[in-house]
Amino acid sequence: MNRYSRILESLRWLLIALPLASTVPHLAGWEWPLAGVVLLTSLPMLWLPTHPDWLLGTSLVLLGISGSLLWLSHPTGLMPVIVFTTLFYAVRFGSLRTAIPVIVVVVGAFVAGWFRFDVSLRSGLLDMALVAVVVLLGLNRRSRTARLEQTQLALARAQTAAEEHARAATLAERARIARELHDVLAHSLSGLALNLQGARLMLRRDGASAEAVAQVERAQQLAVEGLSEARKAVAALREDPVPLERAIRDLLDGYRLDTSAEAELIVHGEPRAVEATTTATVLRAVQEALSNTRKHAPGSSVQVTLVFEDDEVTVTVLDHQGRKPAAAPLTGYGLRGMRERAELLGGQLSTGPEEDGWRVHLAIPA
């Protein structure tokens, strides 16, 4: 029901208020409380349908009784308008428990009026015909509203089905593209990275120039980076974010291929999905730690420990250099950026030397 329909429905309340106002000058002392009941019980018509549901039914029954009594006291005025309006609304909006009592009350009022005012048979039949017409109008409007609601519901279901069908087709196409990327591009890049690693080792064995080795290393690094990006693209196409532990394994695979050194991931706790900002911060910390290991301790093995706790996620990166490195101040932009990123999320970053290597520890609330 649109706004204008609601306004029209509210204006129909005037069919109760105006006849009642026209009768006010003729009311006797005992009729004033009855008029008050009519006015009070007609107010729910301003907010059809009303909530709770029982309110409308109760008010319409009381309105039918009080309006019929006032009509029997003032048969020559506009009080029949109140009676017929109540009957119409009871049939249109009320349940059977509401409509049947109101119909009985109205018919009873007309029968009582016949005996009280000595109404002719013709007038009595005309009154019953009017009651039947009002009931039929209410039923017709009720069925029309029900049909409109069913039509709107059917259109909504059809639109939802069409949207779901389109979404399913889109997801199927994206899944097909993701499979192609994974089966062709990712596998090819993985094989390329392994072949380049073998070529680099052969060049070093045969005493090739440093420039040739550097070019192969650069090509291998590009292949590893391309493999990581391909996996991210596959995950995005499948609308499936890469789990944190899987993303760290990808970084360690790249480090292993790049340096030929051992790289191990240890996971404690039950792996779970974490917020994107937390995932990005942890990955940047691991990436920066591996970059520093490449720079300051090339060829060192690396151990990454990822711990999922109830209220936080921690990651520890430890490179094994075989000696205790000298303590260094936190002057690098990478380490400083890692610490600032962790503090923005309420976490903590600590770095320092261990007995046989350098340790980076990050803890973030999750």
mmCIF file of C-alpha atoms in Angstrom:
data_model
loop_
_atom_site.group_PDB
_atom_site.id
_atom_site.type_symbol
_atom_site.label_atom_id
_atom_site.label_comp_id
_atom_site.label_asym_id
_atom_site.label_seq_id
_atom_site.Cartn_x
_atom_site.Cartn_y
_atom_site.Cartn_z
ATOM 1 C CA MET A 1 0.000 0.000 0.000
ATOM 2 C CA ASN A 2 1.516 3.327 -1.065
ATOM 3 C CA ARG A 3 1.393 6.590 0.832
ATOM 4 C CA TYR A 4 -1.666 7.937 -1.001
ATOM 5 C CA SER A 5 -3.651 4.771 -0.349
ATOM 6 C CA ARG A 6 -2.888 5.104 3.352
ATOM 7 C CA ILE A 7 -4.093 8.706 3.291
ATOM 8 C CA LEU A 8 -7.365 7.643 1.640
ATOM 9 C CA GLU A 9 -7.822 4.861 4.196
ATOM 10 C CA SER A 10 -7.292 7.371 7.002
ATOM 11 C CA LEU A 11 -9.818 9.784 5.479
ATOM 12 C CA ARG A 12 -12.464 7.067 5.666
ATOM 13 C CA TRP A 13 -12.354 7.497 9.418
ATOM 14 C CA LEU A 14 -14.358 10.648 8.699
ATOM 15 C CA LEU A 15 -17.269 8.352 7.842
ATOM 16 C CA ILE A 16 -17.362 7.656 11.577
ATOM 17 C CA ALA A 17 -16.400 11.081 12.907
ATOM 18 C CA LEU A 18 -18.733 13.255 10.798
ATOM 19 C CA PRO A 19 -21.960 11.328 11.469
ATOM 20 C CA LEU A 20 -21.056 11.230 15.153
ATOM 21 C CA ALA A 21 -20.441 14.987 15.173
ATOM 22 C CA SER A 22 -23.804 15.614 13.504
ATOM 23 C CA THR A 23 -25.521 13.630 16.270
ATOM 24 C CA VAL A 24 -23.771 15.341 19.188
ATOM 25 C CA PRO A 25 -26.360 18.194 19.563
ATOM 26 C CA HIS A 26 -29.140 15.628 19.976
ATOM 27 C CA LEU A 27 -27.458 13.360 22.530
ATOM 28 C CA ALA A 28 -29.125 12.702 25.867
ATOM 29 C CA GLY A 29 -27.227 12.274 29.119
ATOM 30 C CA TRP A 30 -26.816 8.480 28.949
ATOM 31 C CA GLU A 31 -25.798 8.631 25.265
ATOM 32 C CA TRP A 32 -22.641 10.684 25.852
ATOM 33 C CA PRO A 33 -20.566 7.749 27.197
ATOM 34 C CA LEU A 34 -21.799 5.669 24.265
ATOM 35 C CA ALA A 35 -20.638 8.371 21.832
ATOM 36 C CA GLY A 36 -17.271 8.379 23.591
ATOM 37 C CA VAL A 37 -16.987 4.629 23.040
ATOM 38 C CA VAL A 38 -17.779 5.112 19.337
ATOM 39 C CA LEU A 39 -15.069 7.762 18.983
ATOM 40 C CA LEU A 40 -12.479 5.796 20.949
ATOM 41 C CA THR A 41 -13.039 2.482 19.179
ATOM 42 C CA SER A 42 -12.924 4.142 15.758
ATOM 43 C CA LEU A 43 -9.363 5.446 16.241
ATOM 44 C CA PRO A 44 -7.603 2.186 15.163
ATOM 45 C CA MET A 45 -9.065 2.762 11.680
ATOM 46 C CA LEU A 46 -6.476 5.503 11.243
ATOM 47 C CA TRP A 47 -3.676 2.896 11.246
ATOM 48 C CA LEU A 48 -5.019 -0.030 9.251
ATOM 49 C CA PRO A 49 -3.858 -2.709 9.568
ATOM 50 C CA THR A 50 -3.294 -2.211 13.280
ATOM 51 C CA HIS A 51 -0.818 -3.924 15.580
ATOM 52 C CA PRO A 52 -1.368 -6.001 17.592
ATOM 53 C CA ASP A 53 -3.925 -7.841 15.471
ATOM 54 C CA TRP A 54 -6.490 -8.268 18.237
ATOM 55 C CA LEU A 55 -6.841 -4.489 18.640
ATOM 56 C CA LEU A 56 -8.725 -3.979 15.371
ATOM 57 C CA GLY A 57 -11.056 -6.910 15.949
ATOM 58 C CA THR A 58 -11.966 -5.800 19.461
ATOM 59 C CA SER A 59 -12.468 -2.169 18.446
ATOM 60 C CA LEU A 60 -14.663 -3.072 15.460
ATOM 61 C CA VAL A 61 -16.938 -5.303 17.552
ATOM 62 C CA LEU A 62 -17.322 -2.607 20.225
ATOM 63 C CA LEU A 63 -17.818 0.021 17.513
ATOM 64 C CA GLY A 64 -20.546 -2.084 15.894
ATOM 65 C CA ILE A 65 -22.371 -2.480 19.222
ATOM 66 C CA SER A 66 -22.106 1.153 20.324
ATOM 67 C CA GLY A 67 -22.852 2.520 16.831
ATOM 68 C CA SER A 68 -25.921 0.282 16.507
ATOM 69 C CA LEU A 69 -27.263 1.431 19.879
ATOM 70 C CA LEU A 70 -26.817 5.089 18.906
ATOM 71 C CA TRP A 71 -28.508 4.436 15.574
ATOM 72 C CA LEU A 72 -31.505 2.865 17.350
ATOM 73 C CA SER A 73 -31.729 6.064 19.437
ATOM 74 C CA HIS A 74 -31.364 8.406 16.418
ATOM 75 C CA PRO A 75 -32.664 6.540 13.340
ATOM 76 C CA THR A 76 -33.252 9.655 11.250
ATOM 77 C CA GLY A 77 -29.681 11.004 11.339
ATOM 78 C CA LEU A 78 -26.437 9.854 9.753
ATOM 79 C CA MET A 79 -25.823 7.075 12.260
ATOM 80 C CA PRO A 80 -26.455 4.278 9.675
ATOM 81 C CA VAL A 81 -23.272 5.473 7.941
ATOM 82 C CA ILE A 82 -21.307 4.464 11.051
ATOM 83 C CA VAL A 83 -22.977 1.055 11.103
ATOM 84 C CA PHE A 84 -22.290 0.308 7.421
ATOM 85 C CA THR A 85 -18.712 1.636 7.624
ATOM 86 C CA THR A 86 -18.005 -0.619 10.598
ATOM 87 C CA LEU A 87 -19.476 -3.574 8.740
ATOM 88 C CA PHE A 88 -17.363 -2.855 5.644
ATOM 89 C CA TYR A 89 -14.090 -2.590 7.583
ATOM 90 C CA ALA A 90 -14.857 -5.691 9.625
ATOM 91 C CA VAL A 91 -15.354 -7.788 6.469
ATOM 92 C CA ARG A 92 -12.403 -6.274 4.622
ATOM 93 C CA PHE A 93 -9.726 -6.298 7.327
ATOM 94 C CA GLY A 94 -11.039 -8.461 10.153
ATOM 95 C CA SER A 95 -10.829 -12.195 10.621
ATOM 96 C CA LEU A 96 -13.881 -14.468 10.795
ATOM 97 C CA ARG A 97 -13.889 -13.964 14.569
ATOM 98 C CA THR A 98 -14.340 -10.254 13.907
ATOM 99 C CA ALA A 99 -16.539 -10.192 10.810
ATOM 100 C CA ILE A 100 -19.182 -12.682 11.979
ATOM 101 C CA PRO A 101 -19.911 -10.934 15.335
ATOM 102 C CA VAL A 102 -20.139 -7.548 13.588
ATOM 103 C CA ILE A 103 -22.527 -8.948 10.961
ATOM 104 C CA VAL A 104 -24.661 -10.493 13.713
ATOM 105 C CA VAL A 105 -24.728 -7.205 15.642
ATOM 106 C CA VAL A 106 -25.709 -5.178 12.571
ATOM 107 C CA VAL A 107 -28.419 -7.601 11.496
ATOM 108 C CA GLY A 108 -29.705 -7.725 15.078
ATOM 109 C CA ALA A 109 -29.825 -3.930 15.195
ATOM 110 C CA PHE A 110 -31.886 -3.791 11.994
ATOM 111 C CA VAL A 111 -34.270 -6.487 13.275
ATOM 112 C CA ALA A 112 -34.654 -4.562 16.554
ATOM 113 C CA GLY A 113 -35.301 -1.390 14.551
ATOM 114 C CA TRP A 114 -38.029 -3.110 12.543
ATOM 115 C CA PHE A 115 -39.957 -3.977 15.681
ATOM 116 C CA ARG A 116 -39.322 -0.652 17.378
ATOM 117 C CA PHE A 117 -40.231 1.605 14.464
ATOM 118 C CA ASP A 118 -42.749 -0.701 12.766
ATOM 119 C CA VAL A 119 -40.765 -0.952 9.517
ATOM 120 C CA SER A 120 -42.517 -2.353 6.458
ATOM 121 C CA LEU A 121 -41.453 -5.582 4.821
ATOM 122 C CA ARG A 122 -40.196 -3.722 1.779
ATOM 123 C CA SER A 123 -37.977 -1.432 3.871
ATOM 124 C CA GLY A 124 -36.740 -4.411 5.869
ATOM 125 C CA LEU A 125 -35.765 -6.274 2.724
ATOM 126 C CA LEU A 126 -34.048 -3.151 1.433
ATOM 127 C CA ASP A 127 -32.063 -2.922 4.669
ATOM 128 C CA MET A 128 -30.970 -6.557 4.337
ATOM 129 C CA ALA A 129 -30.046 -5.925 0.709
ATOM 130 C CA LEU A 130 -27.841 -3.012 1.803
ATOM 131 C CA VAL A 131 -26.185 -5.207 4.422
ATOM 132 C CA ALA A 132 -25.511 -7.867 1.775
ATOM 133 C CA VAL A 133 -24.097 -5.276 -0.653
ATOM 134 C CA VAL A 134 -21.718 -3.882 1.982
ATOM 135 C CA VAL A 135 -20.570 -7.402 2.914
ATOM 136 C CA LEU A 136 -19.976 -8.266 -0.742
ATOM 137 C CA LEU A 137 -18.057 -5.028 -1.301
ATOM 138 C CA GLY A 138 -15.859 -5.804 1.683
ATOM 139 C CA LEU A 139 -15.230 -9.341 0.472
ATOM 140 C CA ASN A 140 -14.430 -8.101 -3.038
ATOM 141 C CA ARG A 141 -11.953 -5.526 -1.755
ATOM 142 C CA ARG A 142 -10.423 -8.113 0.569
ATOM 143 C CA SER A 143 -9.936 -10.636 -2.269
ATOM 144 C CA ARG A 144 -8.548 -7.917 -4.550
ATOM 145 C CA THR A 145 -5.989 -6.933 -1.936
ATOM 146 C CA ALA A 146 -5.066 -10.596 -1.444
ATOM 147 C CA ARG A 147 -4.606 -11.041 -5.201
ATOM 148 C CA LEU A 148 -2.390 -7.975 -5.394
ATOM 149 C CA GLU A 149 -0.270 -9.268 -2.524
ATOM 150 C CA GLN A 150 0.022 -12.676 -4.168
ATOM 151 C CA THR A 151 1.015 -11.025 -7.450
ATOM 152 C CA GLN A 152 3.654 -8.904 -5.747
ATOM 153 C CA LEU A 153 4.945 -11.950 -3.901
ATOM 154 C CA ALA A 154 5.118 -13.941 -7.134
ATOM 155 C CA LEU A 155 6.974 -11.098 -8.875
ATOM 156 C CA ALA A 156 9.400 -10.828 -5.974
ATOM 157 C CA ARG A 157 10.034 -14.576 -6.051
ATOM 158 C CA ALA A 158 10.543 -14.505 -9.806
ATOM 159 C CA GLN A 159 12.993 -11.623 -9.494
ATOM 160 C CA THR A 160 14.854 -13.424 -6.715
ATOM 161 C CA ALA A 161 15.010 -16.597 -8.796
ATOM 162 C CA ALA A 162 16.329 -14.642 -11.789
ATOM 163 C CA GLU A 163 18.973 -12.958 -9.644
ATOM 164 C CA GLU A 164 20.008 -16.282 -8.132
ATOM 165 C CA HIS A 165 20.194 -17.839 -11.597
ATOM 166 C CA ALA A 166 22.362 -14.982 -12.844
ATOM 167 C CA ARG A 167 24.566 -15.202 -9.763
ATOM 168 C CA ALA A 168 24.923 -18.960 -10.184
ATOM 169 C CA ALA A 169 25.920 -18.486 -13.834
ATOM 170 C CA THR A 170 28.447 -15.821 -12.845
ATOM 171 C CA LEU A 171 29.916 -17.990 -10.103
ATOM 172 C CA ALA A 172 30.150 -20.943 -12.487
ATOM 173 C CA GLU A 173 32.026 -18.838 -15.035
ATOM 174 C CA ARG A 174 34.332 -17.440 -12.372
ATOM 175 C CA ALA A 175 34.984 -20.964 -11.091
ATOM 176 C CA ARG A 176 35.854 -22.069 -14.628
ATOM 177 C CA ILE A 177 38.308 -19.186 -15.033
ATOM 178 C CA ALA A 178 39.775 -19.936 -11.605
ATOM 179 C CA ARG A 179 40.311 -23.575 -12.587
ATOM 180 C CA GLU A 180 42.026 -22.514 -15.796
ATOM 181 C CA LEU A 181 44.316 -20.137 -13.906
ATOM 182 C CA HIS A 182 45.156 -22.759 -11.317
ATOM 183 C CA ASP A 183 45.628 -25.678 -13.702
ATOM 184 C CA VAL A 184 47.525 -23.807 -16.397
ATOM 185 C CA LEU A 185 49.112 -20.583 -15.187
ATOM 186 C CA ALA A 186 49.864 -21.544 -11.576
ATOM 187 C CA HIS A 187 51.289 -24.936 -12.507
ATOM 188 C CA SER A 188 53.355 -23.406 -15.301
ATOM 189 C CA LEU A 189 54.792 -20.725 -13.020
ATOM 190 C CA SER A 190 55.554 -23.317 -10.357
ATOM 191 C CA GLY A 191 57.415 -25.470 -12.866
ATOM 192 C CA LEU A 192 59.196 -22.396 -14.237
ATOM 193 C CA ALA A 193 60.370 -21.411 -10.758
ATOM 194 C CA LEU A 194 61.743 -24.897 -10.120
ATOM 195 C CA ASN A 195 63.517 -24.972 -13.478
ATOM 196 C CA LEU A 196 65.056 -21.555 -12.855
ATOM 197 C CA GLN A 197 66.261 -22.734 -9.474
ATOM 198 C CA GLY A 198 67.955 -25.679 -11.144
ATOM 199 C CA ALA A 199 69.471 -23.397 -13.797
ATOM 200 C CA ARG A 200 70.832 -21.083 -11.104
ATOM 201 C CA LEU A 201 72.470 -23.965 -9.262
ATOM 202 C CA MET A 202 74.001 -25.231 -12.515
ATOM 203 C CA LEU A 203 75.354 -21.780 -13.356
ATOM 204 C CA ARG A 204 76.965 -21.518 -9.951
ATOM 205 C CA ARG A 205 78.414 -24.998 -10.301
ATOM 206 C CA ASP A 206 79.885 -24.214 -13.698
ATOM 207 C CA GLY A 207 81.352 -20.912 -12.525
ATOM 208 C CA ALA A 208 79.130 -18.646 -14.626
ATOM 209 C CA SER A 209 79.421 -14.896 -14.318
ATOM 210 C CA ALA A 210 77.705 -13.073 -11.481
ATOM 211 C CA GLU A 211 75.549 -11.150 -13.956
ATOM 212 C CA ALA A 212 74.166 -14.353 -15.480
ATOM 213 C CA VAL A 213 73.397 -15.787 -12.056
ATOM 214 C CA ALA A 214 71.734 -12.516 -11.018
ATOM 215 C CA GLN A 215 69.523 -12.519 -14.116
ATOM 216 C CA VAL A 216 68.369 -16.076 -13.432
ATOM 217 C CA GLU A 217 67.732 -15.224 -9.773
ATOM 218 C CA ARG A 218 65.694 -12.216 -10.839
ATOM 219 C CA ALA A 219 63.677 -14.364 -13.258
ATOM 220 C CA GLN A 220 63.105 -16.936 -10.508
ATOM 221 C CA GLN A 221 61.908 -14.221 -8.115
ATOM 222 C CA LEU A 222 59.482 -12.909 -10.733
ATOM 223 C CA ALA A 223 58.147 -16.433 -11.277
ATOM 224 C CA VAL A 224 57.612 -16.894 -7.530
ATOM 225 C CA GLU A 225 55.854 -13.537 -7.239
ATOM 226 C CA GLY A 226 53.696 -14.364 -10.253
ATOM 227 C CA LEU A 227 52.759 -17.699 -8.674
ATOM 228 C CA SER A 228 51.674 -15.930 -5.484
ATOM 229 C CA GLU A 229 49.609 -13.399 -7.437
ATOM 230 C CA ALA A 230 48.022 -16.190 -9.482
ATOM 231 C CA ARG A 231 46.932 -17.937 -6.304
ATOM 232 C CA LYS A 232 45.466 -14.694 -4.976
ATOM 233 C CA ALA A 233 43.574 -14.206 -8.250
ATOM 234 C CA VAL A 234 42.168 -17.735 -8.037
ATOM 235 C CA ALA A 235 41.025 -17.101 -4.461
ATOM 236 C CA ALA A 236 39.414 -13.788 -5.448
ATOM 237 C CA LEU A 237 37.566 -15.379 -8.366
ATOM 238 C CA ARG A 238 36.220 -18.067 -6.054
ATOM 239 C CA GLU A 239 35.321 -15.421 -3.445
ATOM 240 C CA ASP A 240 37.380 -17.479 -1.044
ATOM 241 C CA PRO A 241 39.998 -15.460 0.875
ATOM 242 C CA VAL A 242 43.342 -17.171 1.212
ATOM 243 C CA PRO A 243 43.735 -18.530 4.768
ATOM 244 C CA LEU A 244 46.487 -16.897 6.787
ATOM 245 C CA GLU A 245 48.505 -20.077 7.184
ATOM 246 C CA ARG A 246 48.293 -20.761 3.425
ATOM 247 C CA ALA A 247 49.491 -17.238 2.597
ATOM 248 C CA ILE A 248 52.483 -17.642 4.942
ATOM 249 C CA ARG A 249 53.326 -20.980 3.311
ATOM 250 C CA ASP A 250 53.378 -19.212 -0.052
ATOM 251 C CA LEU A 251 55.881 -16.684 1.315
ATOM 252 C CA LEU A 252 58.042 -19.470 2.685
ATOM 253 C CA ASP A 253 57.862 -21.339 -0.626
ATOM 254 C CA GLY A 254 59.137 -18.232 -2.343
ATOM 255 C CA TYR A 255 61.936 -17.867 0.194
ATOM 256 C CA ARG A 256 62.872 -21.546 -0.222
ATOM 257 C CA LEU A 257 62.962 -21.297 -3.999
ATOM 258 C CA ASP A 258 64.879 -18.030 -3.891
ATOM 259 C CA THR A 259 67.581 -19.029 -1.394
ATOM 260 C CA SER A 260 67.606 -22.862 -1.454
ATOM 261 C CA ALA A 261 67.415 -22.663 2.347
ATOM 262 C CA GLU A 262 65.055 -24.492 4.660
ATOM 263 C CA ALA A 263 61.820 -22.697 5.556
ATOM 264 C CA GLU A 264 59.342 -24.276 7.978
ATOM 265 C CA LEU A 265 55.897 -23.239 9.214
ATOM 266 C CA ILE A 266 54.561 -24.504 12.557
ATOM 267 C CA VAL A 267 50.900 -23.847 13.388
ATOM 268 C CA HIS A 268 49.493 -24.074 16.922
ATOM 269 C CA GLY A 269 45.798 -23.856 17.729
ATOM 270 C CA GLU A 270 42.817 -24.252 15.430
ATOM 271 C CA PRO A 271 43.286 -22.212 12.222
ATOM 272 C CA ARG A 272 40.410 -19.810 11.615
ATOM 273 C CA ALA A 273 39.494 -16.846 9.476
ATOM 274 C CA VAL A 274 40.711 -13.497 10.806
ATOM 275 C CA GLU A 275 40.022 -9.932 9.746
ATOM 276 C CA ALA A 276 41.602 -8.695 6.533
ATOM 277 C CA THR A 277 43.614 -6.006 8.355
ATOM 278 C CA THR A 278 45.033 -8.588 10.761
ATOM 279 C CA THR A 279 45.927 -10.917 7.899
ATOM 280 C CA ALA A 280 47.640 -8.115 5.981
ATOM 281 C CA THR A 281 49.655 -7.038 9.044
ATOM 282 C CA VAL A 282 50.849 -10.558 9.816
ATOM 283 C CA LEU A 283 51.825 -11.172 6.188
ATOM 284 C CA ARG A 284 53.716 -7.864 5.966
ATOM 285 C CA ALA A 285 55.608 -8.750 9.145
ATOM 286 C CA VAL A 286 56.623 -12.160 7.822
ATOM 287 C CA GLN A 287 57.527 -10.665 4.446
ATOM 288 C CA GLU A 288 59.690 -7.968 6.030
ATOM 289 C CA ALA A 289 61.384 -10.488 8.312
ATOM 290 C CA LEU A 290 62.218 -12.744 5.348
ATOM 291 C CA SER A 291 63.515 -9.762 3.392
ATOM 292 C CA ASN A 292 65.841 -8.812 6.270
ATOM 293 C CA THR A 293 67.060 -12.404 6.484
ATOM 294 C CA ARG A 294 67.891 -12.361 2.764
ATOM 295 C CA LYS A 295 69.782 -9.119 3.233
ATOM 296 C CA HIS A 296 71.656 -9.681 6.510
ATOM 297 C CA ALA A 297 71.864 -13.485 6.765
ATOM 298 C CA PRO A 298 71.607 -14.947 3.246
ATOM 299 C CA GLY A 299 71.142 -18.686 3.126
ATOM 300 C CA SER A 300 69.891 -18.991 6.718
ATOM 301 C CA SER A 301 67.080 -21.410 7.447
ATOM 302 C CA VAL A 302 63.872 -19.887 8.733
ATOM 303 C CA GLN A 303 61.232 -21.128 11.143
ATOM 304 C CA VAL A 304 57.842 -19.400 11.371
ATOM 305 C CA THR A 305 55.493 -20.217 14.243
ATOM 306 C CA LEU A 306 51.847 -19.178 13.879
ATOM 307 C CA VAL A 307 49.634 -19.433 16.972
ATOM 308 C CA PHE A 308 45.836 -19.045 16.973
ATOM 309 C CA GLU A 309 44.585 -18.182 20.469
ATOM 310 C CA ASP A 310 41.111 -17.213 21.626
ATOM 311 C CA ASP A 311 41.805 -13.486 21.802
ATOM 312 C CA GLU A 312 44.885 -12.970 19.629
ATOM 313 C CA VAL A 313 47.015 -14.218 16.775
ATOM 314 C CA THR A 314 50.801 -14.384 17.175
ATOM 315 C CA VAL A 315 53.539 -15.056 14.658
ATOM 316 C CA THR A 316 57.220 -15.581 15.339
ATOM 317 C CA VAL A 317 59.896 -15.547 12.633
ATOM 318 C CA LEU A 318 63.291 -16.953 13.640
ATOM 319 C CA ASP A 319 66.212 -17.310 11.265
ATOM 320 C CA HIS A 320 68.980 -19.711 12.214
ATOM 321 C CA GLN A 321 72.305 -18.058 11.419
ATOM 322 C CA GLY A 322 74.434 -20.420 13.513
ATOM 323 C CA ARG A 323 75.575 -17.570 15.744
ATOM 324 C CA LYS A 324 74.154 -14.854 17.933
ATOM 325 C CA PRO A 325 73.864 -11.681 15.850
ATOM 326 C CA ALA A 326 74.757 -8.319 17.255
ATOM 327 C CA ALA A 327 71.863 -6.285 18.619
ATOM 328 C CA ALA A 328 70.728 -3.577 16.220
ATOM 329 C CA PRO A 329 68.568 -0.501 16.893
ATOM 330 C CA LEU A 330 65.141 -0.264 15.289
ATOM 331 C CA THR A 331 66.223 2.135 12.570
ATOM 332 C CA GLY A 332 65.026 0.441 9.379
ATOM 333 C CA TYR A 333 61.908 1.780 7.761
ATOM 334 C CA GLY A 334 60.545 -1.741 7.290
ATOM 335 C CA LEU A 335 60.758 -2.683 10.967
ATOM 336 C CA ARG A 336 59.452 0.729 12.006
ATOM 337 C CA GLY A 337 56.485 0.381 9.666
ATOM 338 C CA MET A 338 55.780 -3.086 11.040
ATOM 339 C CA ARG A 339 55.687 -1.759 14.586
ATOM 340 C CA GLU A 340 53.435 1.183 13.685
ATOM 341 C CA ARG A 341 51.030 -1.100 11.815
ATOM 342 C CA ALA A 342 50.864 -3.456 14.814
ATOM 343 C CA GLU A 343 50.247 -0.620 17.284
ATOM 344 C CA LEU A 344 47.378 0.721 15.171
ATOM 345 C CA LEU A 345 45.629 -2.631 15.661
ATOM 346 C CA GLY A 346 46.413 -2.772 19.377
ATOM 347 C CA GLY A 347 49.205 -5.300 18.890
ATOM 348 C CA GLN A 348 52.872 -5.469 19.815
ATOM 349 C CA LEU A 349 56.030 -6.142 17.832
ATOM 350 C CA SER A 350 59.312 -7.209 19.362
ATOM 351 C CA THR A 351 62.592 -7.950 17.602
ATOM 352 C CA GLY A 352 65.987 -8.999 18.862
ATOM 353 C CA PRO A 353 68.835 -11.477 18.699
ATOM 354 C CA GLU A 354 68.580 -15.080 19.863
ATOM 355 C CA GLU A 355 71.299 -17.637 20.492
ATOM 356 C CA ASP A 356 71.644 -18.593 16.832
ATOM 357 C CA GLY A 357 69.691 -15.997 14.904
ATOM 358 C CA TRP A 358 67.306 -13.067 14.780
ATOM 359 C CA ARG A 359 63.764 -13.215 16.151
ATOM 360 C CA VAL A 360 60.694 -11.190 15.125
ATOM 361 C CA HIS A 361 57.569 -11.653 17.235
ATOM 362 C CA LEU A 362 54.184 -10.082 16.474
ATOM 363 C CA ALA A 363 50.999 -10.376 18.568
ATOM 364 C CA ILE A 364 47.677 -8.902 17.382
ATOM 365 C CA PRO A 365 44.250 -9.072 19.095
ATOM 366 C CA ALA A 366 41.770 -11.101 17.069
#
